XYZ file of C-alpha atoms in Angstrom:
493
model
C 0.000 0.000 0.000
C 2.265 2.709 -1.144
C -0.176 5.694 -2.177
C -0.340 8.694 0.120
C -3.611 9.037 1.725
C -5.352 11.828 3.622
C -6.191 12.135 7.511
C -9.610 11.549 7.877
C -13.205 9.714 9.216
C -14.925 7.120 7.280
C -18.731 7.520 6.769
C -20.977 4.285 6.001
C -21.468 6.365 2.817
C -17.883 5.714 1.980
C -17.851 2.148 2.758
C -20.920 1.946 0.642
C -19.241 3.633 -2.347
C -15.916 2.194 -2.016
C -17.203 -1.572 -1.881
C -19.811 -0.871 -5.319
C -16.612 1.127 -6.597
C -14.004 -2.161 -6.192
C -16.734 -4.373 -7.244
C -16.783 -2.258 -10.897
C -12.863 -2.260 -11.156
C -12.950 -6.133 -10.623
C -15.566 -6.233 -13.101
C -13.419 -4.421 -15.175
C -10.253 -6.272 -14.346
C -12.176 -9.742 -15.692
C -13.105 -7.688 -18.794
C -9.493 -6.635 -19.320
C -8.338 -10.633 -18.945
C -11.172 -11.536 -21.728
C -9.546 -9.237 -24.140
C -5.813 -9.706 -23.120
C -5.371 -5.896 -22.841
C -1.700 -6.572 -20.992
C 1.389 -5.866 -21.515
C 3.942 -9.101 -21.518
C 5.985 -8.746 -24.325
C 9.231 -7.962 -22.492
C 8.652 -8.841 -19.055
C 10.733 -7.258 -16.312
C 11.589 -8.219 -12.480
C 12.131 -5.461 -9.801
C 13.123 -5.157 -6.552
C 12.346 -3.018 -2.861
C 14.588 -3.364 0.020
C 13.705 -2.574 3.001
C 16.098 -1.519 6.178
C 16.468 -0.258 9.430
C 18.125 2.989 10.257
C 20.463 2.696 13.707
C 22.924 5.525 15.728
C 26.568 5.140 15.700
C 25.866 2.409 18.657
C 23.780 -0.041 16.801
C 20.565 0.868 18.566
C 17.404 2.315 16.470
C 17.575 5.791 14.894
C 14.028 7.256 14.863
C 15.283 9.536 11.811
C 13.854 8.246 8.644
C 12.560 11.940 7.509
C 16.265 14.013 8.135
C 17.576 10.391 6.303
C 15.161 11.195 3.264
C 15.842 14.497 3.266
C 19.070 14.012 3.267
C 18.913 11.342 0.094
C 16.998 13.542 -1.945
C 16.069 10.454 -3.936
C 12.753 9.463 -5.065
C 13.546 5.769 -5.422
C 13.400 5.856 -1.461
C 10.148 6.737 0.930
C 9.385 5.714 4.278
C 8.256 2.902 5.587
C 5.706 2.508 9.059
C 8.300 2.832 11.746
C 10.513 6.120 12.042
C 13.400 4.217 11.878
C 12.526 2.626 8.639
C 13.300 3.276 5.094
C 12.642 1.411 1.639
C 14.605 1.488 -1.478
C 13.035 0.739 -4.792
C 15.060 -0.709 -7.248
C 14.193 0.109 -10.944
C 12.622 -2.736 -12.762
C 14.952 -4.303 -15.701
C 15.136 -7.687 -17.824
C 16.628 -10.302 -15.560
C 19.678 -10.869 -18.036
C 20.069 -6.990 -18.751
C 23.609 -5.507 -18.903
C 26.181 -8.518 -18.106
C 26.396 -10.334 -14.783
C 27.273 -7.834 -12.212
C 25.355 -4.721 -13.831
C 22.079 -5.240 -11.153
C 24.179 -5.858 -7.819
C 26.651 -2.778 -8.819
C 23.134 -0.763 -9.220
C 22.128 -1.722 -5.810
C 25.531 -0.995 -3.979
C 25.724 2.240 -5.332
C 22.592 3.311 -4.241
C 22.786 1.611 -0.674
C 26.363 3.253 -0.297
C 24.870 6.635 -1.383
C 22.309 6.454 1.195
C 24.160 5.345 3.663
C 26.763 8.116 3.133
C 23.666 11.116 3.396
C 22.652 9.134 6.452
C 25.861 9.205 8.219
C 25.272 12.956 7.632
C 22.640 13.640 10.071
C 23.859 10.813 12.718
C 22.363 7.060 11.178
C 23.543 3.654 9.656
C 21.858 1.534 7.170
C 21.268 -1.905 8.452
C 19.513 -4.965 6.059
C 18.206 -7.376 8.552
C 14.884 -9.307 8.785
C 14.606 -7.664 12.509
C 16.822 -5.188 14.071
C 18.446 -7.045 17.145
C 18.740 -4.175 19.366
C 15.419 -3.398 18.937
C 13.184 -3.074 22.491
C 9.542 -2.858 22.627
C 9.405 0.429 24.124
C 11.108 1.003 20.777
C 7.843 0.343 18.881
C 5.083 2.945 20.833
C 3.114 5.090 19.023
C 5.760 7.921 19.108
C 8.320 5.423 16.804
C 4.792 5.525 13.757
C 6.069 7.280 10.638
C 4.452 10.799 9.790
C 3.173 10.186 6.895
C -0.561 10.377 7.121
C -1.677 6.920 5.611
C -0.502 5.297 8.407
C -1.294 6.695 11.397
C -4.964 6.208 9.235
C -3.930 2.478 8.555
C -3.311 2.342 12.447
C -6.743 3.555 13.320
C -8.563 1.884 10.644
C -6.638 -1.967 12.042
C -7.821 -0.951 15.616
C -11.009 0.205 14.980
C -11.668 -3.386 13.420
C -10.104 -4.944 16.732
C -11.650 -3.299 19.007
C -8.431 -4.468 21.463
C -5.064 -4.701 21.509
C -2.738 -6.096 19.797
C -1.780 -9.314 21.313
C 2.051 -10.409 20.345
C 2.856 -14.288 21.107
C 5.784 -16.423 19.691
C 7.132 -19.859 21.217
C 10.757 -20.490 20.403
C 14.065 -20.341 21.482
C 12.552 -18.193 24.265
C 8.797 -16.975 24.934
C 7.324 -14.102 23.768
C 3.904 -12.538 25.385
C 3.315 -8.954 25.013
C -0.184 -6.812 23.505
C 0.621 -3.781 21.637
C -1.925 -0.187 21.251
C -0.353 -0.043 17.815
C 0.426 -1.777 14.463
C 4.040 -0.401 15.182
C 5.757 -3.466 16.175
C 5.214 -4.603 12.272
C 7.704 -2.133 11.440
C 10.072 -4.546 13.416
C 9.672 -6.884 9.913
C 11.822 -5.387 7.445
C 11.693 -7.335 4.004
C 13.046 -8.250 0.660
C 10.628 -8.250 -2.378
C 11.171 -9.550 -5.792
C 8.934 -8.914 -8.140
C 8.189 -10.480 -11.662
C 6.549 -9.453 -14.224
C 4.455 -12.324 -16.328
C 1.989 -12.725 -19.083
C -2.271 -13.017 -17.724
C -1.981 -16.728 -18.686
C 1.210 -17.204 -16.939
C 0.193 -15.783 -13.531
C -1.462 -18.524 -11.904
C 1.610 -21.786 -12.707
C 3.889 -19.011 -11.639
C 2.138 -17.638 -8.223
C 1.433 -21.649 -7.412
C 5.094 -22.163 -8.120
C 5.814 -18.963 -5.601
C 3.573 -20.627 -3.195
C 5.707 -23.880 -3.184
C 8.776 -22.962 -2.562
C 7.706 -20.169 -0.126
C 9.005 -22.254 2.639
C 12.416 -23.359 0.888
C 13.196 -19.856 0.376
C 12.667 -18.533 4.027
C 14.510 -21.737 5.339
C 17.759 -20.493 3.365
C 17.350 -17.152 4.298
C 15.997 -16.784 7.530
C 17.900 -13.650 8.680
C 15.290 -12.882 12.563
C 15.865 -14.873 15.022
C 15.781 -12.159 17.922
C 12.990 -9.690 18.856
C 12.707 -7.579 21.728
C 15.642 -8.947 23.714
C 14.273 -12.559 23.152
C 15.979 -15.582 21.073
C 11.977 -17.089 19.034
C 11.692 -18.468 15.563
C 15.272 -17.955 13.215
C 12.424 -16.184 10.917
C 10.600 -14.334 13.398
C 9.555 -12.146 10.866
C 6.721 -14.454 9.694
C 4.934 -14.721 12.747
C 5.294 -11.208 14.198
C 3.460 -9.717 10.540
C 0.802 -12.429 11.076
C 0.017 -11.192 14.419
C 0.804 -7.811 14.485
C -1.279 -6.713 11.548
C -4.694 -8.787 12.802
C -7.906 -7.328 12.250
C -9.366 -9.836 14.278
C -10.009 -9.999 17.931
C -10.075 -13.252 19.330
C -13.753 -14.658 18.740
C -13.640 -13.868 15.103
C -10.440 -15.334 14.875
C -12.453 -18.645 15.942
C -15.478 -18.244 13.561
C -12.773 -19.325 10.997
C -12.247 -15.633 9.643
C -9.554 -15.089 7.122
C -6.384 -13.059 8.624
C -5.310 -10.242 6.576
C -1.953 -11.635 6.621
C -2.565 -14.603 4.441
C -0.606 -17.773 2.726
C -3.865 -18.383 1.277
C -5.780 -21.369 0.858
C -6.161 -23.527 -2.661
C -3.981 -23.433 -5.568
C -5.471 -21.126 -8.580
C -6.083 -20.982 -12.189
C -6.226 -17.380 -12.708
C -4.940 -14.183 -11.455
C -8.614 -13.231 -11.294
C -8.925 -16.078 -8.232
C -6.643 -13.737 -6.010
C -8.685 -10.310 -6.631
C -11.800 -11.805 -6.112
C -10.693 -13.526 -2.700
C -9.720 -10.258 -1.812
C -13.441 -8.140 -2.595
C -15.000 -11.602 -1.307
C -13.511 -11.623 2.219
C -12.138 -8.811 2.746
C -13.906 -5.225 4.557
C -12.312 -1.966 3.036
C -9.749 -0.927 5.942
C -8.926 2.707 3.725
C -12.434 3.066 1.682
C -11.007 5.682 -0.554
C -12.445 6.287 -3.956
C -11.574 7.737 -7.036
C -13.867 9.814 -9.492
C -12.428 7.035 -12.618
C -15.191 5.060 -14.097
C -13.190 2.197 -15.069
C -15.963 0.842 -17.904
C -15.993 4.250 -19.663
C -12.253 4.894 -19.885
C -12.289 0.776 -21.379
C -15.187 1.651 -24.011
C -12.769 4.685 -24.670
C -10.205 2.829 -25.543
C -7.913 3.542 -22.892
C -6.612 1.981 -19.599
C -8.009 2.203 -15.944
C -6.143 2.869 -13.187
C -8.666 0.772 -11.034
C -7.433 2.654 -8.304
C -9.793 1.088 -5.266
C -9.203 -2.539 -5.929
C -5.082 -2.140 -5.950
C -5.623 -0.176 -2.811
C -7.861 -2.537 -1.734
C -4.887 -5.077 -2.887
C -2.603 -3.236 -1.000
C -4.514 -4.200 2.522
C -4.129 -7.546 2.284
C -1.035 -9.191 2.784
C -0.468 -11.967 1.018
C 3.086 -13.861 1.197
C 2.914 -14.136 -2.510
C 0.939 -11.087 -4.048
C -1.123 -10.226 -7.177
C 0.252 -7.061 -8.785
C -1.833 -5.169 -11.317
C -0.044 -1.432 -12.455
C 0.211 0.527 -14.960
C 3.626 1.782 -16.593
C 4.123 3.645 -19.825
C 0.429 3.658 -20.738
C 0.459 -0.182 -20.556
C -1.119 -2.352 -17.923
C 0.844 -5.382 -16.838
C 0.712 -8.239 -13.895
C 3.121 -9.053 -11.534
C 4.131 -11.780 -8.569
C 4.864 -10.010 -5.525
C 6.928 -12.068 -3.662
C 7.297 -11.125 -0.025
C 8.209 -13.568 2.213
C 12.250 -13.078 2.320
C 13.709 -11.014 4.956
C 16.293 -8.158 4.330
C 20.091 -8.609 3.742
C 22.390 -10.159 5.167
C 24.423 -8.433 1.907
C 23.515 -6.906 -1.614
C 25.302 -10.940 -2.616
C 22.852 -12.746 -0.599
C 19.855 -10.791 -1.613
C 20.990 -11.482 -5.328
C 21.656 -14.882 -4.672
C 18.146 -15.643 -2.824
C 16.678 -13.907 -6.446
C 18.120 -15.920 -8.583
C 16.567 -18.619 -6.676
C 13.406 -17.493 -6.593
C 13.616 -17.178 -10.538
C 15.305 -19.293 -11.289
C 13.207 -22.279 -9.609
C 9.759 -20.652 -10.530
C 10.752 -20.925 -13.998
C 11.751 -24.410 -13.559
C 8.347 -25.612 -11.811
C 6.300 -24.024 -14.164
C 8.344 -25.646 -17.082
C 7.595 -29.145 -15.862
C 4.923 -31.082 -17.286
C 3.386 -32.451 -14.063
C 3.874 -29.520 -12.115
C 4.546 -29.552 -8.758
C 1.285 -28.293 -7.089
C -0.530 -30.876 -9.002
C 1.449 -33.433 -6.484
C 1.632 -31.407 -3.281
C -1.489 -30.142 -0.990
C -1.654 -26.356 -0.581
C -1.671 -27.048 2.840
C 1.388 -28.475 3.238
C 3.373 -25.604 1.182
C 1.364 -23.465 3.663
C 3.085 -26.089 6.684
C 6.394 -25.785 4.958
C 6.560 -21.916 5.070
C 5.933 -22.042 9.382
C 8.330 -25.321 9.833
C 11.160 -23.123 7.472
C 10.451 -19.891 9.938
C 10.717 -21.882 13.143
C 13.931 -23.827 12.463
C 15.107 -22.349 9.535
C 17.912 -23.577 7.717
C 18.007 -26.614 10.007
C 14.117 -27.626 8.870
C 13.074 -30.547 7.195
C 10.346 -30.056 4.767
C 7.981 -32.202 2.505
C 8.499 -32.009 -0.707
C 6.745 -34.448 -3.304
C 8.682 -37.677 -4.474
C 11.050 -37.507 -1.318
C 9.162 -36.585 1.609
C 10.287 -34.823 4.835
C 14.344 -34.073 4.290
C 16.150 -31.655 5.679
C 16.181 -28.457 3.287
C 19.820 -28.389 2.838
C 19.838 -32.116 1.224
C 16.417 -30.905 -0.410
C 17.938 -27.986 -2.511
C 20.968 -29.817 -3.147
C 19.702 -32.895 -4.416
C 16.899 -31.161 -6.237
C 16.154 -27.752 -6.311
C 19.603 -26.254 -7.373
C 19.959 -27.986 -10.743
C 16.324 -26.851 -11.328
C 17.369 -23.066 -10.692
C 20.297 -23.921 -13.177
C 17.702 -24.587 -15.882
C 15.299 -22.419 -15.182
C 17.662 -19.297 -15.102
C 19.783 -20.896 -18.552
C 15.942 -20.907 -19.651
C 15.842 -17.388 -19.327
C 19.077 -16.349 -20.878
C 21.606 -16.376 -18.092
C 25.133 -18.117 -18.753
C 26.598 -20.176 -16.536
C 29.703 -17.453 -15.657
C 26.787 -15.361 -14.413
C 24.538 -18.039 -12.739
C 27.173 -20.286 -11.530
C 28.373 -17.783 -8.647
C 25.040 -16.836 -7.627
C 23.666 -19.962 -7.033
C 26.951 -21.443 -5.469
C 25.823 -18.914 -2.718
C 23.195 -21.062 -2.115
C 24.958 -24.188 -2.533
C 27.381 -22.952 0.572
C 24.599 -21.909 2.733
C 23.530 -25.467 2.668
C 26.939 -26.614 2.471
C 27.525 -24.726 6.154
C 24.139 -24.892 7.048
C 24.780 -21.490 8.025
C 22.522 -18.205 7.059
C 21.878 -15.091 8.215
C 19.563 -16.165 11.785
C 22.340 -18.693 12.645
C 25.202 -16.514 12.319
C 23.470 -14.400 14.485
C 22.492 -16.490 17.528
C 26.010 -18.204 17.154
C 27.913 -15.127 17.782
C 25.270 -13.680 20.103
C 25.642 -17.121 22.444
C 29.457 -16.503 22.103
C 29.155 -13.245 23.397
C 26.949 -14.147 26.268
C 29.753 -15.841 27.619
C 32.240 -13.163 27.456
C 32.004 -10.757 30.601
C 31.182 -7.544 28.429
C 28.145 -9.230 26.806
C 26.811 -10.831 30.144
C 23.672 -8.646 29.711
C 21.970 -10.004 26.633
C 20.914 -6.558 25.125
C 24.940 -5.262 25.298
C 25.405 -9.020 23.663
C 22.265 -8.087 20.755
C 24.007 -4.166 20.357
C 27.910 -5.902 20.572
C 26.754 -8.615 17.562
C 24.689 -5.939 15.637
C 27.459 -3.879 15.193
C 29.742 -6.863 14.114
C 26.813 -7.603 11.641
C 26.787 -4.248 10.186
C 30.761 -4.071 9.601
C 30.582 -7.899 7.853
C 27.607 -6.324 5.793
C 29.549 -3.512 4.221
C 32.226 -5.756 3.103
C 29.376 -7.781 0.751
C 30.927 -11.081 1.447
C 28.011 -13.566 1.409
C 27.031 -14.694 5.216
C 28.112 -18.361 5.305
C 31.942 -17.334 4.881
C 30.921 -14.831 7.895
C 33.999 -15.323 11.079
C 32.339 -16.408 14.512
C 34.425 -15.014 16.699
């Protein structure tokens, strides 16, 4: 949900409107799909970091608007928590301009930022969730000041009627409520987004939804919130919990959460849009004066501004896209279910992954949601956040295995294919994926570096008290980030 919106009260008039006016874009949307009004003739993938903003002692930096200022950049805005920021990479072909073009891009602009941000007293940090965060770190005073979501705040509560209740069994427990949606700025993410054809959407959002759990298992990267060792992805379910519309009695009635895997497998894009008008209120019932029909019968294209807003309020791990660039309307996977960092070489390494495989899966001629229950893809993706790269998950034709044997035996040479499929070499692929191969080599990622060196410090006498530990490994964290080396070949002492 990245539009701006105003302060304001909702009427029933407005919820009226706003639920007739997303029913008309859908209707529009299916009209669009019937005459294949899209643009997929040279499909693109993008990318949107998101990181946390610390002081010169590791600990949160509530200074995202002097940071902005002081990038001057409009490929990076705020995100909910003041100490928050998001970079959007430009979109590009996946094979565009040779095999180091895209991470080069990305460095630059991260070192940029990071150099204006040292300016006015903050660091940079890509993590799932900051270490050193505490939860009087995450009030209401730590909500951005941008105007749609102090409105998103009010609009989640208002549909609560309570608190937010926080609770995660791990490592360590985890039982706090919350009188904001603030602690989801704790979740700090890495999205990849691809850009297919109408007809392609649904083999490659079922192929997202399969490996969901694969991916977060190699890259769990939050293992530690508010002072407490819980999940290694802790990230998963802290935005589950912490976005809930639903107080406790609902939540029993069998409600959908907002903050959804889903629940079948689909055959369209058009499934996903209609789940979302189906089951889902209006949290921000803003509408537009565009009547989508008559700018169709005009021969142009809508903006159908109410349903991607509406969109934008639910969160699925795996999202429908529908934008318009250039005049052009075009679809795209939203995949959100990575954490940030550890490096610009593991981020680029967990992408070519993620396109790598999809494009694999969806090749095959018994694919592999026609031999796996959505269910247990849905199991896979809370087994990988619990135990992360130590998890065993099912995967057709071999069962529960450990993911590590799982993506070596299986998945990696698919990625190969899939990504010489698309036009990368193997002096381009080969080092990228071999990232991959030495996380599961090591069994080591971005969560297990972290509790290993947090542990050691425990037992050192300056990092006796487990938040000095969490601030002492954070800042070891952030040096090892700037040098880009992938987090497997990471020291541990």
């Amino acid at each position: 949900m990245g539009r701006d919106v105003p302060a304001q009260v909702f009427t029933r008039e407005d919820r009226r409107r706003y639920r007739d006016k997303t029913q008309s874009c859908l209707d529009a949307f299916a009209r669009m799909l019937r005459e294949a009004r899209f643009d997929a003739e040279r499909p693109q993938v993008g990318l949107e970091i998101e990181l946390n903003l610390v002081d010169d002692a590791g600990l949160p930096a509530m200074r995202n608007t002097d940071v902005l200022a002081s990038i001057a950049d409009p490929a990076w805005a705020t995100e909910l928590g003041r100490f928050n920021l998001e970079i959007n990479i430009a979109p590009r072909r996946l094979t565009a301009g040779g095999p180091y073009a895209w991470e080069q891009e990305i460095r630059d602009a991260l070192n940029h930022a990071e150099e204006r941000a040292a300016a006015v007293g903050a660091h940079l940090m890509m993590v799932g969730i900051l270490p050193t965060l505490r939860l009087e770190d995450v009030g209401a005073h730590a909500l951005s000041e941008n105007p749609r979501y102090h409105l998103l705040n009010e609009q989640v509560f208002a549909a609560r009627g309570e608190d937010l209740r926080i609770a995660v069994d791990g490592v360590e427990q985890l039982r706090t409520y919350a009188d904001t949606i603030t602690p989801e700025a704790a979740c700090t993410s890495t999205q990849f987004h691809l850009q297919v054809a109408p007809e392609d959407f649904a083999p490659y959002w079922n192929a997202a939804q399969a490996i969901a759990g694969v991916q977060v298992a190699l890259a769990a990267n939050a293992p530690f919130l508010f002072g407490k060792e819980l999940w290694r992805e802790t990230r998963i379910p802290l935005f589950e919990q912490a976005t809930d519309t639903r107080p406790q009695e609902i939540k029993v009635q069998g409600v959908r959460p907002r903050v959804w895997f889903g629940e079948r497998w689909i055959t369209s894009v058009f499934d996903l849009f209609e789940e979302n008008v189906r089951y889902f209120p209006a949290l921000l019932p803003l509408t537009e004066d565009e009547d989508p029909h008559a700018v169709l019968d005009a021969g142009g294209v809508p903006e159908l501004a109410e349903l991607t807003l509406h969109n934008g309020t639910v969160y699925r791990w795996n999202r429908p896209v529908y934008a318009v660039a250039d005049g052009k309307p075009h679809l795209r996977v939203e995949n959100r279910v990575l954490p940030a960092g550890p490096t610009v070489a593991d981020i680029l390494a967990n992408g070519a992954l993620y396109y790598g495989l999809t494009r694999a899966l969806v090749a095959e001629e018994r694919p592999v949601w026609s031999r796996m229950s959505f269910s247990a893809a849905e199991d896979n993706l809370h087994t990988a956040a619990r135990h992360g790269i130590e998890a065993r998950l099912y995967w057709p034709g071999m069962g529960e295995v450990p993911v590590a044997e799982l993506v070596l035996r299986r998945l990696l040479p698919l990625a190969h294919q899939g990504l010489e499929d698309a036009g990368m070499d193997a002096q381009w692929r080969e080092p990228l994926l071999g990232v991959i191969e030495q996380r599961c080599v090591t069994v080591r990622n971005g969560a297990s570096w972290q509790s290993e060196v947090y542990h050691q410090l425990r037992r050192t006498p300056e990092g006796a008290d487990p938040q000095e530990a969490l601030r002492r490994m954070t800042l070891q964290y952030m040096d090892y980030m700037h040098l880009n080396a992938p987090v497997h070949t990471w020291p541990l002492d």
